[in-house]
Tab-separated table of C-alpha atoms and ligand atoms in Angstrom:
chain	number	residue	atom	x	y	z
A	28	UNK	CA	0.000	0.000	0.000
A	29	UNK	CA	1.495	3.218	-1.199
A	30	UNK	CA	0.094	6.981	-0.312
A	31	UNK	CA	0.185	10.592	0.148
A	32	UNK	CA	-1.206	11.412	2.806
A	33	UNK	CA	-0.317	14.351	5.100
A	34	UNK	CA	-1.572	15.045	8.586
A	35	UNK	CA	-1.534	18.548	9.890
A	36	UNK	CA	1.323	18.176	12.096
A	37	UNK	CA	3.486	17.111	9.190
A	38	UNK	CA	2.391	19.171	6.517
A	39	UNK	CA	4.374	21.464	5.002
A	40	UNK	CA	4.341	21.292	1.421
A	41	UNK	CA	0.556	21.703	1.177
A	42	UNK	CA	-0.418	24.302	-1.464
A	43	UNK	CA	-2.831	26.104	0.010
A	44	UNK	CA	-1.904	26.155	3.440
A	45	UNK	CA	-3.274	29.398	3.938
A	46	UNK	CA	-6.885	27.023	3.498
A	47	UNK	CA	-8.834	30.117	5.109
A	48	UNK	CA	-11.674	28.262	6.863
A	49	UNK	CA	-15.000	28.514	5.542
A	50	UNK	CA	-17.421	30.788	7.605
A	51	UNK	CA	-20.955	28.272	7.427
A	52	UNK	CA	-23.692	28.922	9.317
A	53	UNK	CA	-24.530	25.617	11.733
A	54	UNK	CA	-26.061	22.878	9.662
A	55	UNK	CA	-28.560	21.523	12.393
A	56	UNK	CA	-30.494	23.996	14.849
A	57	UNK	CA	-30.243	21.254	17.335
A	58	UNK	CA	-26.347	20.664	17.346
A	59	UNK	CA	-24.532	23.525	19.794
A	60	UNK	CA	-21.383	24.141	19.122
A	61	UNK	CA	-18.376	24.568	21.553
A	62	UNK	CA	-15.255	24.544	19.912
A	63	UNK	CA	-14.121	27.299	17.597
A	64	UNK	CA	-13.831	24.753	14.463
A	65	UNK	CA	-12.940	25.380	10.767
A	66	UNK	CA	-9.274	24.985	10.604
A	67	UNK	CA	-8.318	22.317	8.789
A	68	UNK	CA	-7.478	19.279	10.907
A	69	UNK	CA	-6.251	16.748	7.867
A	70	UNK	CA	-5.463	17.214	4.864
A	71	UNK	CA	-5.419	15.317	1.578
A	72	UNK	CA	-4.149	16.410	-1.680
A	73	UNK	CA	-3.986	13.964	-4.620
A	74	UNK	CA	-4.243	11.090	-2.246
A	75	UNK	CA	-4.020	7.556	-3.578
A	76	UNK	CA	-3.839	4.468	-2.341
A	77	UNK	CA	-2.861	1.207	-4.394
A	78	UNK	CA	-3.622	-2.431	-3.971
A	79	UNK	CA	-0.924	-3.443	-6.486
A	80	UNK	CA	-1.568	-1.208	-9.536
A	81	UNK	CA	-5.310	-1.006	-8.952
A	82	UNK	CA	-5.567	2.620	-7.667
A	83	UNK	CA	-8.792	2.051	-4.731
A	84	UNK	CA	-8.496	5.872	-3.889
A	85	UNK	CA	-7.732	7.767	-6.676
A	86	UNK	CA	-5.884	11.248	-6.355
A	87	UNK	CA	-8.033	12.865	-3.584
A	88	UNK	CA	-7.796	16.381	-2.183
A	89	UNK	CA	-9.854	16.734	0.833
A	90	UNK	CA	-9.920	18.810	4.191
A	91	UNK	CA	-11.409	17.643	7.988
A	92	UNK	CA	-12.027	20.955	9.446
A	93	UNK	CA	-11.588	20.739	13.093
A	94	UNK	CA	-15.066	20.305	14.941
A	95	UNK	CA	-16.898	19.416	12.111
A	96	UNK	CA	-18.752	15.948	11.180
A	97	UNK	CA	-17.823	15.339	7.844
A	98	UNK	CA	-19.834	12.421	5.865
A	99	UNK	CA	-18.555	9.955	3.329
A	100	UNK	CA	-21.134	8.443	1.184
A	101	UNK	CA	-21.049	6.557	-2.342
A	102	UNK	CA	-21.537	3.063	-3.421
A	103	UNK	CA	-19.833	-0.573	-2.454
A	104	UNK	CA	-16.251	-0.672	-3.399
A	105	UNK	CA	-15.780	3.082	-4.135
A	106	UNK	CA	-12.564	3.359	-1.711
A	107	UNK	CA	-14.682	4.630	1.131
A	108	UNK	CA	-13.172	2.393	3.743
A	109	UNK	CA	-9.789	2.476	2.588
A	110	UNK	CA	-9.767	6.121	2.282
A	111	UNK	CA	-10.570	5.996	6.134
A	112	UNK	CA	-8.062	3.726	7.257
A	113	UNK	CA	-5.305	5.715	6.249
A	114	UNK	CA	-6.164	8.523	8.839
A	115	UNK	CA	-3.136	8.691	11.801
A	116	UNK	CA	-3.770	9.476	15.343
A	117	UNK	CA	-7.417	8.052	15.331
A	118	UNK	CA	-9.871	6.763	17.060
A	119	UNK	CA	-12.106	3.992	14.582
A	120	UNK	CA	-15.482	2.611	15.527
A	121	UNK	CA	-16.466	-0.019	13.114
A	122	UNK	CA	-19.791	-1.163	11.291
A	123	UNK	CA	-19.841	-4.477	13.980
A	124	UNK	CA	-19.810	-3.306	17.690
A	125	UNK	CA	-15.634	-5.456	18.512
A	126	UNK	CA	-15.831	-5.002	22.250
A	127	UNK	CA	-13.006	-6.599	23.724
A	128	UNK	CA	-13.725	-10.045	25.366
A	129	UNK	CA	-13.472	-8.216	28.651
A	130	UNK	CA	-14.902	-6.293	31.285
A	131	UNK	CA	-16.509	-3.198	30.372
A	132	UNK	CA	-13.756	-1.129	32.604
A	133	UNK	CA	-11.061	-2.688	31.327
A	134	UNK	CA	-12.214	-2.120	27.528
A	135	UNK	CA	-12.065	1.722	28.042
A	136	UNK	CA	-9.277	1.756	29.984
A	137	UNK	CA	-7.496	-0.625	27.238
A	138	UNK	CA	-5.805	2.502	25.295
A	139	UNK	CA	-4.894	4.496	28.306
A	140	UNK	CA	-3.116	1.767	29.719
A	141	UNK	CA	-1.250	0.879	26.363
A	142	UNK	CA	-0.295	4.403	26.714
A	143	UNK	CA	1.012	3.604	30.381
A	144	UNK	CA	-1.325	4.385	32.348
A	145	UNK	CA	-1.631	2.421	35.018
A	146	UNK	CA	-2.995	4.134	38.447
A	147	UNK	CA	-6.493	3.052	39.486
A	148	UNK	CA	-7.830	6.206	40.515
A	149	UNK	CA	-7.042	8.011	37.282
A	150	UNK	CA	-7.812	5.583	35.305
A	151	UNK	CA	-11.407	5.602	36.717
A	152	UNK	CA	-11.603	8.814	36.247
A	153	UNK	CA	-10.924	8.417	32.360
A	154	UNK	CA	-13.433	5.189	32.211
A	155	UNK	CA	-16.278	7.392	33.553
A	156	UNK	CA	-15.756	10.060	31.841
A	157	UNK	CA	-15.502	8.607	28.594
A	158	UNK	CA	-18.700	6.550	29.568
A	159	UNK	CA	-20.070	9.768	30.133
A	160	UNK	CA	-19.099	11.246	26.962
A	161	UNK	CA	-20.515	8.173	25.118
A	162	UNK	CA	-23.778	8.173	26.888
A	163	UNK	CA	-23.306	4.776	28.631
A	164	UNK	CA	-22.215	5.693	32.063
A	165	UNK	CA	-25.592	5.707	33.543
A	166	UNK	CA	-26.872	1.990	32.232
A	167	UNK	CA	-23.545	0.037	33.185
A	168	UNK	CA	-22.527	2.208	36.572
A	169	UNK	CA	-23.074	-0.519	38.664
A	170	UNK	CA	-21.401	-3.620	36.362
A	171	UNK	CA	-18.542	-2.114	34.794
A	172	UNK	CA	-16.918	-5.181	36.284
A	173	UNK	CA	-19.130	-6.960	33.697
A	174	UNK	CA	-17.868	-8.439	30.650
A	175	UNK	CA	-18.827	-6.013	27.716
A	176	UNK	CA	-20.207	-8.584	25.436
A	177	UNK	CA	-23.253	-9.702	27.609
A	178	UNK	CA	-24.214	-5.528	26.698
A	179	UNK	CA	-27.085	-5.012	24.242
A	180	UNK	CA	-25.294	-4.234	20.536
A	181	UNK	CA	-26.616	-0.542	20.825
A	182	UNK	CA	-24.657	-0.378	24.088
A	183	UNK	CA	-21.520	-2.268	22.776
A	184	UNK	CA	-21.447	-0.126	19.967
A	185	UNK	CA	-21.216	3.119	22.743
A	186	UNK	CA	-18.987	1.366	24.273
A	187	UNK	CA	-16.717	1.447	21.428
A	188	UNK	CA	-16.930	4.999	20.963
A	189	UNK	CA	-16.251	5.231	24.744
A	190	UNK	CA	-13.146	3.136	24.334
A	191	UNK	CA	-12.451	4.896	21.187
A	192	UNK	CA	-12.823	8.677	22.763
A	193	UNK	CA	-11.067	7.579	25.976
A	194	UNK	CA	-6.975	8.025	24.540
A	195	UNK	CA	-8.381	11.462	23.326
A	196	UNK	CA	-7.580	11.061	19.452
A	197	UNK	CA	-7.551	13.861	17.452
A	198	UNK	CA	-10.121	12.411	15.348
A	199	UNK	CA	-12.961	9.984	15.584
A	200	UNK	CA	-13.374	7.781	12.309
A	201	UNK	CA	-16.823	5.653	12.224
A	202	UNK	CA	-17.211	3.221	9.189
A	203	UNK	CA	-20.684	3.006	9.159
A	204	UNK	CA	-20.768	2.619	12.789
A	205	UNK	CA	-24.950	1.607	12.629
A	206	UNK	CA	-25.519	0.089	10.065
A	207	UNK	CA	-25.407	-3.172	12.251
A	208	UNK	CA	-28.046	-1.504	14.979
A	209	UNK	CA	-31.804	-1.621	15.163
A	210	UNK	CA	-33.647	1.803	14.377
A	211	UNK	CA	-33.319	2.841	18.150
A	212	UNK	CA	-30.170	2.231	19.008
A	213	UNK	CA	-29.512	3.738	15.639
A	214	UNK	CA	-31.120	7.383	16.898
A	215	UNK	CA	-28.916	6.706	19.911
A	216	UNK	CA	-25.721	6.724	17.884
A	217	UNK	CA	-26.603	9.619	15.487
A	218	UNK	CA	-27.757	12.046	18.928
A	219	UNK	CA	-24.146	11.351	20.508
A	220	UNK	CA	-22.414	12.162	17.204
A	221	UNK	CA	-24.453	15.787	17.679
A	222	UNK	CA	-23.313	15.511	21.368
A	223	UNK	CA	-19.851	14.926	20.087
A	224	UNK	CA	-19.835	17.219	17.597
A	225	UNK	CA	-17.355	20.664	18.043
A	226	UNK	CA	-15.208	18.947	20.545
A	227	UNK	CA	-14.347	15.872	18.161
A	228	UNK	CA	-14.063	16.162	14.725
A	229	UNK	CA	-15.915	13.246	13.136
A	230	UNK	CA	-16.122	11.060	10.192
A	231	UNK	CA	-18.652	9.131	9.316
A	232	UNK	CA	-19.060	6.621	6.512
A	233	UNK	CA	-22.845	5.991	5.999
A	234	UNK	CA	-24.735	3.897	3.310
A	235	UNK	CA	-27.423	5.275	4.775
A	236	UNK	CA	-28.114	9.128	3.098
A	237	UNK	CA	-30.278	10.561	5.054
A	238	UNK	CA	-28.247	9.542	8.186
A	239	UNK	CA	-25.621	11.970	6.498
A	240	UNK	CA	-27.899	14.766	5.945
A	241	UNK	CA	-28.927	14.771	9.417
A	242	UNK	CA	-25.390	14.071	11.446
A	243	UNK	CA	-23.141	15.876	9.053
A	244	UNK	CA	-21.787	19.317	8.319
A	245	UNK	CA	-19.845	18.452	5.123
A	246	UNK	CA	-20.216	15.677	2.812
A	247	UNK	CA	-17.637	13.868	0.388
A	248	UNK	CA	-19.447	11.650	-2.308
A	249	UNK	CA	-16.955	9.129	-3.338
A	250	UNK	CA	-17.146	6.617	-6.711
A	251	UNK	CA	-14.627	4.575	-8.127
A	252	UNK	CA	-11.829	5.534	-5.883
A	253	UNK	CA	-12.905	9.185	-6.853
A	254	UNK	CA	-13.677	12.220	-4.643
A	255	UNK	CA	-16.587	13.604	-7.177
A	256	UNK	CA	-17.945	16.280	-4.609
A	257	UNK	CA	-17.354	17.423	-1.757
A	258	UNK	CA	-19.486	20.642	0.286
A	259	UNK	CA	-21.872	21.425	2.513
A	260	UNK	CA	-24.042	18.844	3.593
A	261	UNK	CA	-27.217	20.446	2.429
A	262	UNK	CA	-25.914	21.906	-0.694
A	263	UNK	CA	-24.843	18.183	-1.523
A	264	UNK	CA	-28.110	16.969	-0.689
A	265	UNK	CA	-30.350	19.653	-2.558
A	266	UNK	CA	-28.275	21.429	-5.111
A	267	UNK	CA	-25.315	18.961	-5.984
A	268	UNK	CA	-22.925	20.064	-8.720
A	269	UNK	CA	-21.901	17.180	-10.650
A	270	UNK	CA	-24.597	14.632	-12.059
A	271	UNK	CA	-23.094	11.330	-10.798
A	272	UNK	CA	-23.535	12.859	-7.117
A	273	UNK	CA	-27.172	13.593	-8.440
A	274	UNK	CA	-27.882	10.478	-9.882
A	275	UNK	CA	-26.734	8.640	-6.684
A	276	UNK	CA	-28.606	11.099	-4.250
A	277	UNK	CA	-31.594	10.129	-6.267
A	278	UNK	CA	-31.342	6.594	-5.710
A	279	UNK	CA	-30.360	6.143	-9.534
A	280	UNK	CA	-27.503	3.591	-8.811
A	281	UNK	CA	-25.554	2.218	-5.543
B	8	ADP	N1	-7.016	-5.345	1.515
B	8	ADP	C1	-7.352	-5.185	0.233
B	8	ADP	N2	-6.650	-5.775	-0.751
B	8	ADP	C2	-6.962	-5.595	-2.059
B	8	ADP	N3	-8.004	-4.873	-2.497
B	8	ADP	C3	-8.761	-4.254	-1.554
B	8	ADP	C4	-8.492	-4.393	-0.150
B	8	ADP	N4	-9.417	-3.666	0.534
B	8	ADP	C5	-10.222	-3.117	-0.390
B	8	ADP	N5	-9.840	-3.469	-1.640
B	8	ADP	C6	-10.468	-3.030	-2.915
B	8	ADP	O1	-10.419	-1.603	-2.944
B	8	ADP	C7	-11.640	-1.074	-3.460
B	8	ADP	C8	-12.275	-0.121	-2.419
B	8	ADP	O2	-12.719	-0.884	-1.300
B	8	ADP	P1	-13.272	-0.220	0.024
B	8	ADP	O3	-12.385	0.896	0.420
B	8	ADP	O4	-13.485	-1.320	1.014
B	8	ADP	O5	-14.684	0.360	-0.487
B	8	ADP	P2	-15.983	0.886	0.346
B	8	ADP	O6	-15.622	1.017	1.780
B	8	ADP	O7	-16.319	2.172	-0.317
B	8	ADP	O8	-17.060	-0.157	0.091
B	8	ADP	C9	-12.525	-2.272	-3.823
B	8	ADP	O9	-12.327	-2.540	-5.192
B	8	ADP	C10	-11.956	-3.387	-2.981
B	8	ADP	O10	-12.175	-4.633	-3.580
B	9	MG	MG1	-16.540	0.159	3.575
C-alpha cells in the first residue's frame, strides 16, 4: 500500500496552506457548538492508495475541518473504507460493535493503559468520563466489572466509541458505525455524534443518506476511488454540482 497522505502536524508542502476556513452557518439547529472549528485538521491532496496497480483511492484532495462531522457516502467498493483507514492518530469505531472479550472497565481503559497508564484512581476517572461522553455511564454504573459482550449491541457499539474517545484522538473515524443496529439504538448513535460534535471532529461513513444529511456538516461523495464532490451537507443533498452525485442522491444507482 502506497500513499500521500499528510496530517496537519506534518504538513508542510501543502499548497494552500493558507486554506482560510469557511465561515458556514450551523447545519442543524439542534447541534450547539463549543469549539471554535474550521481549521483544517487533515489534509489530503492527490491522495491515492494502491492495492498493487489497482488505484482504490484515486488522487483525492480533501480537508477535515476541526469540529466538524464530515460524511462519506457513495456506493460498495468506491474506496470509502480504505480512504478511512489511512487517517493517523485516530480513534475507529467499526460497522460491527468489537468489544473486547473483557470487562466493560477494562475495555475503556485498554488505550490508556497501552499508553502507560496504570494508576487506578485516574484511570477511573478516564473510564467514567468517557462513559459519560458516550452516553453509557448511567446503564452500566453498577457492572462495569461486567464483561462487555453480555451488553445489548446498541450499548456495545457506545462502548466502542467510549473506548475509542477515551486516549483522546484527534479524530474519531466511524465506518458506518450503525448500520449493524436496530432503528433505536440507531437514533442513539446519530444524537451522541451531535453531542460529540465541536469537541471531536468526526467522520462518518454511511450507506445510509439521510443519516448523512442529518449528522453531518460536510459531505464527500466518493465513486470509483474518486472524490466527485465534496461541500456542505445540504448543498450536496439539494443542489449537488456534478450529475453522478445527483444520480446517486436520487437513488439512480448504488
Ligand atoms: N485489503 C485489500 N486488498 C486488495 N483490495 C482491496 C483491499 N481492501 C479493499 N480493496 C479493494 O479496494 C476497493 C475499495 O474498497 P473499500 O475501500 O473497502 O470500499 P468501500 O468502503 O467504499 O465499500 C474495492 O475494489 C476493494 O475490492
Ligand atoms: Mg466500507
Amino acid at each position: 500500500m502506497m500513499n500521500t497522505f499528510e496530517s496537519e502536524e506534518t504538513v508542510n508542502n501543502a499548497r494552500d496552506n493558507s486554506a482560510a476556513p469557511l465561515a458556514r452557518p450551523s447545519p442543524g439547529a439542534h447541534h450547539g457548538r463549543t469549539q471554535s472549528s474550521g481549521a483544517p485538521l487533515i489534509r489530503a491532496r492527490e491522495f491515492s492508495v494502491f492495492y498493487g496497480t489497482k488505484a482504490a483511492v484515486d488522487r483525492v484532495t480533501l480537508d477535515i475541518r476541526a469540529g466538524e462531522v464530515t460524511a462519506i457516502i457513495g456506493p460498495s467498493g468506491c474506496g470509502k473504507s480504505t480512504y478511512l483507514r489511512a487517517r493517523k492518530m485516530i480513534g475507529m469505531v467499526f460497522q460491527k460493535p468489537n468489544p473486547f472479550p473483557k470487562s466493560i472497565f477494562d475495555n475503556v481503559a485498554f488505550g490508556p493503559r497501552i499508553h502507560g497508564l496504570s494508576e487506578r484512581g485516574t484511570l477511573a476517572e478516564i473510564v467514567e468520563r468517557s462513559l459519560r461522553r458516550a452516553a453509557l455511564f448511567d446503564e452500566v454504573k453498577d457492572r462495569l466489572d461486567h464483561n462487555a459482550l453480555g451488553l445489548s449491541g446498541g450499548q456495545q457499539q457506545r462502548l466502542c466509541i467510549a473506548r475509542a474517545i477515551a486516549v483522546d484522538p484527534k479524530i474519531l473515524l466511524m465506518d458506518e458505525p450503525a448500520s449493524a443496529l436496530d432503528p433505536r439504538s440507531t437514533t442513539r448513535i446519530e444524537d451522541l455524534i451531535g453531542e460529540l460534535r465541536g469537541d471531536y471532529t468526526i467522520v462518518i461513513v454511511t450507506h445510509n443518506m439521510q443519516q448523512a444529511a442529518r449528522v453531518s456538516d460536510m459531505t464527500a461523495f466518493f465513486y470509483e476511488g474518486r472524490l466527485v464532490e465534496f461541500d456542505d451537507t445540504d448543498r450536496i443533498f439539494t443542489k449537488p454540482r456534478a450529475k453522478e452525485t445527483e444520480d446517486y442522491i436520487t437513488g439512480r444507482f448504488g
